[in-house]
PDB file of C-alpha atoms in Angstrom:
ATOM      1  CA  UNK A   1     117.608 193.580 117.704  1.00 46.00           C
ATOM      2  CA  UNK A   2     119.725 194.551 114.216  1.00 52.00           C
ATOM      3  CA  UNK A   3     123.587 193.836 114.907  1.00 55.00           C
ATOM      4  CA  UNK A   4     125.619 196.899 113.516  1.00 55.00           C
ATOM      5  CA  UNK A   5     128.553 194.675 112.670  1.00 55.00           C
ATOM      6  CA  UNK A   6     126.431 192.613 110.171  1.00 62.00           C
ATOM      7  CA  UNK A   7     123.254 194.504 109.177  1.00 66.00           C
ATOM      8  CA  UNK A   8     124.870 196.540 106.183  1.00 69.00           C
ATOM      9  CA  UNK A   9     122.114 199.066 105.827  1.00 70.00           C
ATOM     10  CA  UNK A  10     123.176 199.883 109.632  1.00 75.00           C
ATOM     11  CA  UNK A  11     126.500 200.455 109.140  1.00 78.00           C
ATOM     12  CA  UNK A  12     125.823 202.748 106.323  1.00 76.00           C
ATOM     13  CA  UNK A  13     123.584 204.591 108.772  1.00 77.00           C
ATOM     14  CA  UNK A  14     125.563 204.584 111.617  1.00 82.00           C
ATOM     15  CA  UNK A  15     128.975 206.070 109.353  1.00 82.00           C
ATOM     16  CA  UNK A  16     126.831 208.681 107.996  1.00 80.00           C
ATOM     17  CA  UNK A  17     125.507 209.663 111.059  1.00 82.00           C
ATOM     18  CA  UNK A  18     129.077 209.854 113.075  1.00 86.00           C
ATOM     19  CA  UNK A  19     130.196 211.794 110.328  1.00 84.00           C
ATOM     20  CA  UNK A  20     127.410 214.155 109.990  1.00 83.00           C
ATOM     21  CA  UNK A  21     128.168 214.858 114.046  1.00 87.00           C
ATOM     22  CA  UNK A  22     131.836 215.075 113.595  1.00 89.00           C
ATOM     23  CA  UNK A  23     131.893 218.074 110.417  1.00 88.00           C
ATOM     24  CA  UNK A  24     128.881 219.782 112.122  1.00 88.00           C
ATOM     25  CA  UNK A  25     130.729 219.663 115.541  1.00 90.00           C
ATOM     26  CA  UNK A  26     133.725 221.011 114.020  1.00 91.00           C
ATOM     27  CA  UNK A  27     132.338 223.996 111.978  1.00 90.00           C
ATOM     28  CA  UNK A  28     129.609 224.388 114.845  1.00 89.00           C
ATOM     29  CA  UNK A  29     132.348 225.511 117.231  1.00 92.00           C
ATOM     30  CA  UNK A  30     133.138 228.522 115.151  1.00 90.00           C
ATOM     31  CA  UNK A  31     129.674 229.146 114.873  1.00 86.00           C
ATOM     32  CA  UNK A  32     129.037 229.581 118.409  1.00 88.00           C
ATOM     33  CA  UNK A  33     132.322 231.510 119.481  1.00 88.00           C
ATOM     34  CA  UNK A  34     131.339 234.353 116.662  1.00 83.00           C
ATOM     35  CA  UNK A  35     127.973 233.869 119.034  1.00 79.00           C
ATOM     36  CA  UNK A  36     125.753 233.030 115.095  1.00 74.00           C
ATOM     37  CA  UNK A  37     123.471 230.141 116.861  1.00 72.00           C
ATOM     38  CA  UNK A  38     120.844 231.221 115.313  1.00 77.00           C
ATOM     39  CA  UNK A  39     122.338 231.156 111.647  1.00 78.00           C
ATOM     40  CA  UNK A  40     122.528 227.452 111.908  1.00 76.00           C
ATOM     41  CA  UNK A  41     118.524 227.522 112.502  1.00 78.00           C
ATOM     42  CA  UNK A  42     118.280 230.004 109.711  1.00 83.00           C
ATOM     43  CA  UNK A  43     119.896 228.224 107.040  1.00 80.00           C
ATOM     44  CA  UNK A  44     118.140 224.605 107.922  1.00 79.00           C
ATOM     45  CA  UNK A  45     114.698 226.275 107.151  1.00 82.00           C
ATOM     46  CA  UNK A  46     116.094 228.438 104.408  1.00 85.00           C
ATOM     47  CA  UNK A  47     117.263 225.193 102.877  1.00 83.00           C
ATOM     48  CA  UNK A  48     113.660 223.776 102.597  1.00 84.00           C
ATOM     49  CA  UNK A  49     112.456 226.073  99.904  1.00 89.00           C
ATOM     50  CA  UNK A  50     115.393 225.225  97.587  1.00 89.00           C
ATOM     51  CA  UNK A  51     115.151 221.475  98.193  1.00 84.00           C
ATOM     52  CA  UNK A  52     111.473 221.453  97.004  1.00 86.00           C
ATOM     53  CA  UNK A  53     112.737 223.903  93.836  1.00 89.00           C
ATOM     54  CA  UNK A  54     115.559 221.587  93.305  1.00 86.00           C
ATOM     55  CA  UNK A  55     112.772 218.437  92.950  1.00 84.00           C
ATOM     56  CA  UNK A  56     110.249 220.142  91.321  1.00 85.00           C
ATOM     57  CA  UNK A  57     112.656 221.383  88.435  1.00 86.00           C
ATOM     58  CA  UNK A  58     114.105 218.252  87.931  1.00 83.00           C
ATOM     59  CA  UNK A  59     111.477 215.577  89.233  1.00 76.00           C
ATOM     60  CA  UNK A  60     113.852 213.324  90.791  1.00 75.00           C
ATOM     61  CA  UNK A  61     114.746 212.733  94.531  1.00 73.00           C
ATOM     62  CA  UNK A  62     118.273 212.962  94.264  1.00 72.00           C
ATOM     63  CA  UNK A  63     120.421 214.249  97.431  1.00 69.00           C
ATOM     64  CA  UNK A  64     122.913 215.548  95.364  1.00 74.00           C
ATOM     65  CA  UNK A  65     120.317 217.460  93.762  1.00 81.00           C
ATOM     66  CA  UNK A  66     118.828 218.641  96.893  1.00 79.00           C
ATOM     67  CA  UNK A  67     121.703 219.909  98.514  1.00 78.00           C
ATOM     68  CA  UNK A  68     122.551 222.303  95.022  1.00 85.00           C
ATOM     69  CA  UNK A  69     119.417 223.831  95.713  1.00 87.00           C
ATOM     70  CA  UNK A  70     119.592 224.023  99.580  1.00 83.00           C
ATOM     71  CA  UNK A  71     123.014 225.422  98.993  1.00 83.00           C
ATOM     72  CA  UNK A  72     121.668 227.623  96.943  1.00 89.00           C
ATOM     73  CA  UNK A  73     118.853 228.552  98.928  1.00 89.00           C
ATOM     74  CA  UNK A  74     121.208 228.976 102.415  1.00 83.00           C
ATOM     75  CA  UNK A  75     123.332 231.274 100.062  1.00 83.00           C
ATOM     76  CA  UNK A  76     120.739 233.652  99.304  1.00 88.00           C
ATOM     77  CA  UNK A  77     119.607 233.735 102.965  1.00 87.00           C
ATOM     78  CA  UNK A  78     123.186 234.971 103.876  1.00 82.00           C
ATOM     79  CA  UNK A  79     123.009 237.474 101.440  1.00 84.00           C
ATOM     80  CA  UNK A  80     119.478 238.306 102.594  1.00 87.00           C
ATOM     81  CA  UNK A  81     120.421 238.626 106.370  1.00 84.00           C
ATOM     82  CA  UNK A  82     123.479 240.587 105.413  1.00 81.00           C
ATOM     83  CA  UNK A  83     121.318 243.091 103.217  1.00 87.00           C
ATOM     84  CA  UNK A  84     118.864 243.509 106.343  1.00 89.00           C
ATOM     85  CA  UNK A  85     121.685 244.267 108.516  1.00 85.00           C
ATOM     86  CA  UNK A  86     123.605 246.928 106.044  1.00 82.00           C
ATOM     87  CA  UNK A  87     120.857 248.931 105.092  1.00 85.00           C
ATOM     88  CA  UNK A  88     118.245 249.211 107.999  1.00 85.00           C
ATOM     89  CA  UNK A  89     118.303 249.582 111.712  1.00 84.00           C
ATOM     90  CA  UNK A  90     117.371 245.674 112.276  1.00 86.00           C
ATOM     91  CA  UNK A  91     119.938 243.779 114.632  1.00 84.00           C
ATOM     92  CA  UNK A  92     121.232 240.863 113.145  1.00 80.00           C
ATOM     93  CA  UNK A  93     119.309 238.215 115.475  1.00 81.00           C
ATOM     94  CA  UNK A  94     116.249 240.137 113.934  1.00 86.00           C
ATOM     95  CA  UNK A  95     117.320 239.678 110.700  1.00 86.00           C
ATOM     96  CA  UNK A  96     118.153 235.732 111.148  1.00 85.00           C
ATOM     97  CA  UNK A  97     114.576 235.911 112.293  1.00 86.00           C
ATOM     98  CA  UNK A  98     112.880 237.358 109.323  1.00 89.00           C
ATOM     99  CA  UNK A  99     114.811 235.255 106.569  1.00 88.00           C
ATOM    100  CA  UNK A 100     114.058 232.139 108.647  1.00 86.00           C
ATOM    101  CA  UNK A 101     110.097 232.919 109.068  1.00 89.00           C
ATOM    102  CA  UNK A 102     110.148 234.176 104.952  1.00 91.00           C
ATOM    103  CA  UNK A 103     112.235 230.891 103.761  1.00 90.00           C
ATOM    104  CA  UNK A 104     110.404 228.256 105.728  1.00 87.00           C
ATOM    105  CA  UNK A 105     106.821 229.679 105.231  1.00 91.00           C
ATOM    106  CA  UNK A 106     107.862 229.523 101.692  1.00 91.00           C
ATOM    107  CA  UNK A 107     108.963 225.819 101.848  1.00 87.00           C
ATOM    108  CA  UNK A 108     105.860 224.816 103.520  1.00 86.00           C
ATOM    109  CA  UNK A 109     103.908 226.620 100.638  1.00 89.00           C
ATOM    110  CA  UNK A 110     106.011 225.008  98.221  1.00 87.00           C
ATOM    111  CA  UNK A 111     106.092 221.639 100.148  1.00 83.00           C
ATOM    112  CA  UNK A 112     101.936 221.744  99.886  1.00 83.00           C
ATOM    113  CA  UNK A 113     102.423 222.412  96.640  1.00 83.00           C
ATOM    114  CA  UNK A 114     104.044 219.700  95.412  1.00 81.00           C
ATOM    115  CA  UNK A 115     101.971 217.239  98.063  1.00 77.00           C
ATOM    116  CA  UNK A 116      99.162 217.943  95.844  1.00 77.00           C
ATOM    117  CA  UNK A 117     100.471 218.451  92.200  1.00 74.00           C
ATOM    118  CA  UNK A 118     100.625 215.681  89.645  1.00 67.00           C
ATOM    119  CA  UNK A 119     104.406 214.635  90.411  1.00 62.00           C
ATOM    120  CA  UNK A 120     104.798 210.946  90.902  1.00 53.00           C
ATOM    121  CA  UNK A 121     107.613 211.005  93.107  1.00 56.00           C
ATOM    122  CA  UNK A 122     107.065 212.876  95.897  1.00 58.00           C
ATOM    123  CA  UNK A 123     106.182 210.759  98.408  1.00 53.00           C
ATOM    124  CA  UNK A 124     109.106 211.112 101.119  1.00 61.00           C
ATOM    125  CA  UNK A 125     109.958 214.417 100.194  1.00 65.00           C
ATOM    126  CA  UNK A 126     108.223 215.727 103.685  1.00 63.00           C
ATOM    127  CA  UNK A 127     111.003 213.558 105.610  1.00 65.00           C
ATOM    128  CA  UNK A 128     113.175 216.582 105.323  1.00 66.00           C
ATOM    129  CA  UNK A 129     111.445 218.474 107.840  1.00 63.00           C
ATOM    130  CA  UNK A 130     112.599 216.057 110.425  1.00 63.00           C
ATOM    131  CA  UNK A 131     115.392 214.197 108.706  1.00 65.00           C
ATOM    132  CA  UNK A 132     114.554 210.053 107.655  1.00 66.00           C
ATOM    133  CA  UNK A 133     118.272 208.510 108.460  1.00 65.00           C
ATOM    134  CA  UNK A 134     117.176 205.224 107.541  1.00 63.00           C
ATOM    135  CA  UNK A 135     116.744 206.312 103.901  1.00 66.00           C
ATOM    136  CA  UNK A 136     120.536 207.003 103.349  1.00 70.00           C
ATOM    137  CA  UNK A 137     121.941 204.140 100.751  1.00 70.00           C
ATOM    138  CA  UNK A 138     125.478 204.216 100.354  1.00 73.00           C
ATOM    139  CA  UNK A 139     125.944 207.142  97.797  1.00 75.00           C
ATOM    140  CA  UNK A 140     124.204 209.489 100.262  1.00 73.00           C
ATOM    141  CA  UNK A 141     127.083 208.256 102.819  1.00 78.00           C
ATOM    142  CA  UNK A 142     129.956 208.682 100.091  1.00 80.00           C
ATOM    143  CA  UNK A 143     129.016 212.432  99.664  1.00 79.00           C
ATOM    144  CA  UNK A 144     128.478 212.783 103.339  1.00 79.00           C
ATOM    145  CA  UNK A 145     132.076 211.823 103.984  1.00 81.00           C
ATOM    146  CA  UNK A 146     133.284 213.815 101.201  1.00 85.00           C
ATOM    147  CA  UNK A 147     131.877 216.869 102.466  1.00 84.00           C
ATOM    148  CA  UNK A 148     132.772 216.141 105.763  1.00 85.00           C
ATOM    149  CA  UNK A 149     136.340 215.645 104.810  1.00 87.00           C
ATOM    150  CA  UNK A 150     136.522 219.208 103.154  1.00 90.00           C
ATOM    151  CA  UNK A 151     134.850 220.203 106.018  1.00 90.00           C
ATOM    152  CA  UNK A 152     137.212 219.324 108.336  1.00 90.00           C
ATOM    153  CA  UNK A 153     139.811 220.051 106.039  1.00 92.00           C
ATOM    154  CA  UNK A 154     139.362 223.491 105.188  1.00 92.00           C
ATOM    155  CA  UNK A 155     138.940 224.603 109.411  1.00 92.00           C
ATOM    156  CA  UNK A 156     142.119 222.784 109.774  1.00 91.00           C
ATOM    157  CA  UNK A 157     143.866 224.998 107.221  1.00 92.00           C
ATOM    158  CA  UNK A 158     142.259 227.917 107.540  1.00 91.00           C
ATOM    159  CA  UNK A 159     142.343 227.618 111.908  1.00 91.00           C
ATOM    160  CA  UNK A 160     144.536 230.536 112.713  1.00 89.00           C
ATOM    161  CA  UNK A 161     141.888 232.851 110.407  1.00 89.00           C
ATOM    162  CA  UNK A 162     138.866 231.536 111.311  1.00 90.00           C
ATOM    163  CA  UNK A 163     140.455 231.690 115.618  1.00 90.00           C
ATOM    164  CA  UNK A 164     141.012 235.697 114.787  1.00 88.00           C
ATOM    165  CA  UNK A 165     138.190 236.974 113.032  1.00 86.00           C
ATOM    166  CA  UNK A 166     135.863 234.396 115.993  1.00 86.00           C
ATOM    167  CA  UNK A 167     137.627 236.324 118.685  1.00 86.00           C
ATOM    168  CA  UNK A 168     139.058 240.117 117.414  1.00 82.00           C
ATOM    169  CA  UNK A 169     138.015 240.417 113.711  1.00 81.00           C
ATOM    170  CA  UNK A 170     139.022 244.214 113.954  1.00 82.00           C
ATOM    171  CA  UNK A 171     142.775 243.017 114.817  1.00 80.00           C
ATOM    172  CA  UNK A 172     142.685 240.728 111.600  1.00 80.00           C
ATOM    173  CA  UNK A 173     141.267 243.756 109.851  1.00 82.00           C
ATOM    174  CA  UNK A 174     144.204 245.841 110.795  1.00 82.00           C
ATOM    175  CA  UNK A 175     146.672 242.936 109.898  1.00 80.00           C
ATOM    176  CA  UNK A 176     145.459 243.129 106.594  1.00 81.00           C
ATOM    177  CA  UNK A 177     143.434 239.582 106.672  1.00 80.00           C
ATOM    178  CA  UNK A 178     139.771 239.893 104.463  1.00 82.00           C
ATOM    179  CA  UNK A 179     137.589 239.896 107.042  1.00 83.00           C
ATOM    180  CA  UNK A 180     134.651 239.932 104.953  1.00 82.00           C
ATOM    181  CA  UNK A 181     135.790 236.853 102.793  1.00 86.00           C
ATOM    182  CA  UNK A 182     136.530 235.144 105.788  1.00 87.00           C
ATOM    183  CA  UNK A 183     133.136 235.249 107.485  1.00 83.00           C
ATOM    184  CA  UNK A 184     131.216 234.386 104.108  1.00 80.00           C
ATOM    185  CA  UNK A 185     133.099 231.588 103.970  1.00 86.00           C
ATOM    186  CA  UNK A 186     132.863 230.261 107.428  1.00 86.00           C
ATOM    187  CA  UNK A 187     129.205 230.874 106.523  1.00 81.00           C
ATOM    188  CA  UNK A 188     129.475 229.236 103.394  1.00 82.00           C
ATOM    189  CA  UNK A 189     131.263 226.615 105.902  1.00 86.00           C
ATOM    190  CA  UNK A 190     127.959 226.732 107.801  1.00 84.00           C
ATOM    191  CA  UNK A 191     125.476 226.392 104.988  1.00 80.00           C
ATOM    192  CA  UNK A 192     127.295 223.200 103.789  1.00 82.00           C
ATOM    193  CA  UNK A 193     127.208 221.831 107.068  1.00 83.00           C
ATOM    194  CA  UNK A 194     123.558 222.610 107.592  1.00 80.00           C
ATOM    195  CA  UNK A 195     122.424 221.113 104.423  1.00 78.00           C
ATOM    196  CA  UNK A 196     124.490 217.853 104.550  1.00 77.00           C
ATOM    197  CA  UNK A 197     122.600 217.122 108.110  1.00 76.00           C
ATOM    198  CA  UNK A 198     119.099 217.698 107.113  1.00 75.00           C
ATOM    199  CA  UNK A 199     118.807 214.526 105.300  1.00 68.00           C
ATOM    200  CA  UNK A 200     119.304 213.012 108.652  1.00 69.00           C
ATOM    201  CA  UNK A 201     117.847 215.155 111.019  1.00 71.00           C
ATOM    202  CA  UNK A 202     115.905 217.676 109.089  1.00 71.00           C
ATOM    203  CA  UNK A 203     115.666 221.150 109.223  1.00 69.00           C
ATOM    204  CA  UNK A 204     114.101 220.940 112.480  1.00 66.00           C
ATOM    205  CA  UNK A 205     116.988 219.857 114.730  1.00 72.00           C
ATOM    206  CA  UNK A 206     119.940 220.195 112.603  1.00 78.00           C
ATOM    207  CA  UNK A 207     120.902 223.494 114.151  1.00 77.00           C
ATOM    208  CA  UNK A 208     120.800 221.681 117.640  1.00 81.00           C
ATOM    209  CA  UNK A 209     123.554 218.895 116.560  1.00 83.00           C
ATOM    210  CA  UNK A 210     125.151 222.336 115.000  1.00 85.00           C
ATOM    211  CA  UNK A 211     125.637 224.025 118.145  1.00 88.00           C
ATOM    212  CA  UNK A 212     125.174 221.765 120.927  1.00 91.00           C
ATOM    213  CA  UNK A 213     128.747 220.039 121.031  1.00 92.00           C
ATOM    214  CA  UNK A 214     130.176 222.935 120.857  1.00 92.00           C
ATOM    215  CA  UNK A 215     128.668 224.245 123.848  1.00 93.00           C
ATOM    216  CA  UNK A 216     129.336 221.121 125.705  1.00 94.00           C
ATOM    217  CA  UNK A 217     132.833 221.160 124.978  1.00 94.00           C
ATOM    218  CA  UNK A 218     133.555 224.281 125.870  1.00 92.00           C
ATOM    219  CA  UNK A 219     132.912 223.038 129.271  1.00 93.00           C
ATOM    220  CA  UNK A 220     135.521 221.199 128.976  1.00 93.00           C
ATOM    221  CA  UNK A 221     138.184 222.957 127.940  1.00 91.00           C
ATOM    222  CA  UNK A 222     140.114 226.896 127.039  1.00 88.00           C
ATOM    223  CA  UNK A 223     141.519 226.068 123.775  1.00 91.00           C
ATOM    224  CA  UNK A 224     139.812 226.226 121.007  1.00 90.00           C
ATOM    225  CA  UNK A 225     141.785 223.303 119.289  1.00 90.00           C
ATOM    226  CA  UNK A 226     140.312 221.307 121.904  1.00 93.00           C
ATOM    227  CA  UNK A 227     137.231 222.707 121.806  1.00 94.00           C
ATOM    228  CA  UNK A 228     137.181 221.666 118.204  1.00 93.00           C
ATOM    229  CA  UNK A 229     138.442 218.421 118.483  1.00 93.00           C
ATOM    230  CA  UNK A 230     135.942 217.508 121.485  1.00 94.00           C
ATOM    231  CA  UNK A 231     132.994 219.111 119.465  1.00 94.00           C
ATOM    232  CA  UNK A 232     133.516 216.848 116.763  1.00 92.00           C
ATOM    233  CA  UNK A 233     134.107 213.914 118.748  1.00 94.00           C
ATOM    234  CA  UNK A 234     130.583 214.755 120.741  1.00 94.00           C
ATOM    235  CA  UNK A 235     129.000 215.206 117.797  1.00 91.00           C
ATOM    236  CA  UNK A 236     130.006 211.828 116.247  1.00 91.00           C
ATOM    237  CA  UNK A 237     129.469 209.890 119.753  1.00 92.00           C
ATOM    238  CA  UNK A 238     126.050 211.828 119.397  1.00 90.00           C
ATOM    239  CA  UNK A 239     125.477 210.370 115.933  1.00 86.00           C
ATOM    240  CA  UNK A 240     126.736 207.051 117.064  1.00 87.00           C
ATOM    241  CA  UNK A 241     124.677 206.388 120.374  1.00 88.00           C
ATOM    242  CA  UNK A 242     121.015 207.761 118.205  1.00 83.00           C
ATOM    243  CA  UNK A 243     121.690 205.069 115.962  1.00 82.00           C
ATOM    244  CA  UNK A 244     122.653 202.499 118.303  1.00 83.00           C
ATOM    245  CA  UNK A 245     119.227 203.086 120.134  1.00 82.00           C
ATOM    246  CA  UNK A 246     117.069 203.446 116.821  1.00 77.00           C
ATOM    247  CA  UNK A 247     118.692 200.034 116.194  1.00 74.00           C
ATOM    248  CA  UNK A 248     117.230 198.743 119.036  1.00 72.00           C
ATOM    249  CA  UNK A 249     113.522 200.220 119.126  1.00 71.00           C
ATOM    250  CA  UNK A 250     110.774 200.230 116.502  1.00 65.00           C
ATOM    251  CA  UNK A 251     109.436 203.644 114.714  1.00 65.00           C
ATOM    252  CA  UNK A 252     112.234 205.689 116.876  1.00 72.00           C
ATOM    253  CA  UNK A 253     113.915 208.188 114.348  1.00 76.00           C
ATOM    254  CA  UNK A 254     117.985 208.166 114.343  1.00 76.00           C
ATOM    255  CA  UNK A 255     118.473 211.676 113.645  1.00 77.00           C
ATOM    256  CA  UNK A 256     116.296 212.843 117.020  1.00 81.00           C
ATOM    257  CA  UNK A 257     117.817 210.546 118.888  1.00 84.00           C
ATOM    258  CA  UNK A 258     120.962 211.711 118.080  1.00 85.00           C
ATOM    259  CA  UNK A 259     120.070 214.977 119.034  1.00 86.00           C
ATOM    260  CA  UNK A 260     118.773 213.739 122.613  1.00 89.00           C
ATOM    261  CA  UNK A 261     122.118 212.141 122.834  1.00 90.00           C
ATOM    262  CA  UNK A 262     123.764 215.845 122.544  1.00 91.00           C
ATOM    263  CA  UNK A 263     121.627 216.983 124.829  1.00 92.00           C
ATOM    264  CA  UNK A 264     122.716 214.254 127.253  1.00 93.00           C
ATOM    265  CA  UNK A 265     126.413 215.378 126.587  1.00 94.00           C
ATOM    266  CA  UNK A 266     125.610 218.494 127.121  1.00 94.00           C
ATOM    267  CA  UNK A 267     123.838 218.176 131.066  1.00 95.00           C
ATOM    268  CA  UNK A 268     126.572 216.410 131.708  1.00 94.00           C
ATOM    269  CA  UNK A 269     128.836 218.537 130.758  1.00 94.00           C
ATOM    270  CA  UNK A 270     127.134 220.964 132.559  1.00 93.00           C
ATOM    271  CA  UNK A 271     126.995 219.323 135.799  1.00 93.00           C
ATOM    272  CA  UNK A 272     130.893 217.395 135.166  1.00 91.00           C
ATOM    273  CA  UNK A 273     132.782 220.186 133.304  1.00 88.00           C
ATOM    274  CA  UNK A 274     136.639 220.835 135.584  1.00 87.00           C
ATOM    275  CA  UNK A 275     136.371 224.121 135.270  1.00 80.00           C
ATOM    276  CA  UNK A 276     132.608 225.425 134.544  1.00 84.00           C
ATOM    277  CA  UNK A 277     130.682 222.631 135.824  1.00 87.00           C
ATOM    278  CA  UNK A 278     128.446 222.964 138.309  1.00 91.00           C
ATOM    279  CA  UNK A 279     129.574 219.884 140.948  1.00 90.00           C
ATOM    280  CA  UNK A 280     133.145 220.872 140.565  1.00 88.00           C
ATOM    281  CA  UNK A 281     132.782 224.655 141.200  1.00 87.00           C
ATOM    282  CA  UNK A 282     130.983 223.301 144.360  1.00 90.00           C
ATOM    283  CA  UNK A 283     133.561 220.720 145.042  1.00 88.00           C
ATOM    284  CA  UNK A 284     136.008 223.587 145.016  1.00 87.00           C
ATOM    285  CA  UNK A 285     133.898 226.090 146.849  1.00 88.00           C
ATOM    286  CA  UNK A 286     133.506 223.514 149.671  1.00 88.00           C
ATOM    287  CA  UNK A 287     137.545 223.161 150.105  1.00 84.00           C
ATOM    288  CA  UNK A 288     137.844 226.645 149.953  1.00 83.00           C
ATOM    289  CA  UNK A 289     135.365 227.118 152.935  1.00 85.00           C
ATOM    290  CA  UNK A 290     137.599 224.559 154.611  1.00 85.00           C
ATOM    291  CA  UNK A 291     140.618 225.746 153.755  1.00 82.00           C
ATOM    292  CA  UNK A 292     139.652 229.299 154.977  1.00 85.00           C
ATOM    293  CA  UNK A 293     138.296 227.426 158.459  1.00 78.00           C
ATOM    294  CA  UNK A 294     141.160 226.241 159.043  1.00 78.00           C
ATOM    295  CA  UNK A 295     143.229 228.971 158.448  1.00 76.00           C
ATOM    296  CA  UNK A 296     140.852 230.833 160.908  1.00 75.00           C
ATOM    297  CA  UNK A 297     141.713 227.917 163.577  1.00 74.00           C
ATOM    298  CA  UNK A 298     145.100 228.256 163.483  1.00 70.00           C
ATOM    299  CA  UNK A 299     145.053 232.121 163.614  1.00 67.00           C
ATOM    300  CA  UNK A 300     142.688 231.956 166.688  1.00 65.00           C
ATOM    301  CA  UNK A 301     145.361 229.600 168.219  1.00 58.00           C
TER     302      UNK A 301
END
């Protein structure tokens, strides 16, 4: 079995992995509170079509590369969804559901494309679909914890907007606060996220490591500063733990795993949680049953 303290390809793996968890965790809470899910899901397939743009303008397999055009491409999508929304009847889930089917099937076109076109270097290139953590070399990790940083960063400094327009956007609106401005950018936020985890999880499952330690931790906890914090720390244990056990197997992805991990979090959160979880609202529906036996003993005495 690989050690992680001396394998250096595994440590380069494993930090770009905890990180990925921790800034999706983080801008993932937000995400879920303003109940956008699905935008997460959205944006990873919108981002296919502008990764294969991105290589076959420029012929090279370049990560910074890719995420310019994914960025790009989740951009476009926003406006796209927004568009939908403004000018027709369509519901905004609806709309999340048309740009996803449009961008993907278009990626997949594009994707076939280039499969079977004269380019040299394309071999790989399908990885993003479900993410090839193994393949990150230490540049890919240096802009991973860049963006992560800024990630983090920016929710920091910008919490007490992005708290109010997740829970009464009309009261920030009548405090004079951009509304607007501040939900493109916590898409923006999003779409950054997004991009920076399909090169370990592809577009597949990156919206599940986007959304699922949120959820969990909001199990655990009423404030949203904790929610953060936890979601980011589930995310990176998440990260963590699927390369720990791809370390350990043959042909087992990292990114999946890490996925499986969140889910794991997540059940147990379910089942664990003080307040939501389902053993301790039985644990405290049992002593109230007691409690309210007794009190009917000593009444009858």
């Amino acid at each position: 079995m690989p050690n992680l303290l001396t394998d250096p390809n595994l440590q380069w793996i494993l930090l770009g992995s905890m990180l990925l968890g921790l800034s999706t965790g983080v801008v993932g809470t937000f995400a879920y509170l303003r109940k956008q899910s699905l935008i997460g899901d959205t944006l990873a397939h919108a981002a296919l079509p502008g990764i294969c743009i991105a290589f076959m303008l420029t012929e090279v397999k370049s990560i910074g590369l890719f995420m310019i055009g994914a960025i790009v491409a989740g951009m476009i999508a926003t406006v796209g969804i927004g568009w939908i929304t403004r000018y027709s009847r369509i519901k905004p889930d609806a709309a999340m559901g048309i740009v996803l089917s449009v961008f993907f099937g278009l990626g997949i076109v594009l994707l076939t494309q280039i499969q079977h076109s004269s380019y040299g270097n394309q071999s790989g290139l399908d990885k993003f679909l479900f993410g090839q953590a193994a393949s990150m070399t230490s540049e890919d990790v240096y802009t991973m914890a860049s963006v992560a940083v800024v990630l983090v960063l920016v929710c920091a400094l910008l919490y007490k907007e992005f708290k109010l327009i997740s829970f009464d956007s009309g009261y920030g609106r009548g405090l004079g606060f951009s509304v607007t401005m501040l939900e493109q950018l916590l898409l923006w936020l999003v779409t950054v996220a997004v991009v920076v985890g399909i090169q370990a999880v592809g577009v597949v499952l990156v919206a599940a490591l986007l959304i699922t330690p949120a959820v969990s931790a909001r199990y655990w906890t009423d404030r949203l500063g904790v929610m953060a914090a936890l979601s980011g720390l589930f995310g990176a244990l998440s990260g963590a733990a699927g390369t720990w056990v791809s370390a350990g197997t043959e042909q087992l992805p990292t990114g999946p795993l890490s996925v499986l991990t969140a889910t794991a979090v997540f059940v147990f959160s379910v089942l664990f949680g003080p307040r939501r979880g389902i053993v301790s609202k039985l644990l405290r529906r049992r002593a109230a049953k007691r409690e309210w036996a007794a009190e009917e003993r000593g009444a009858s005495l």
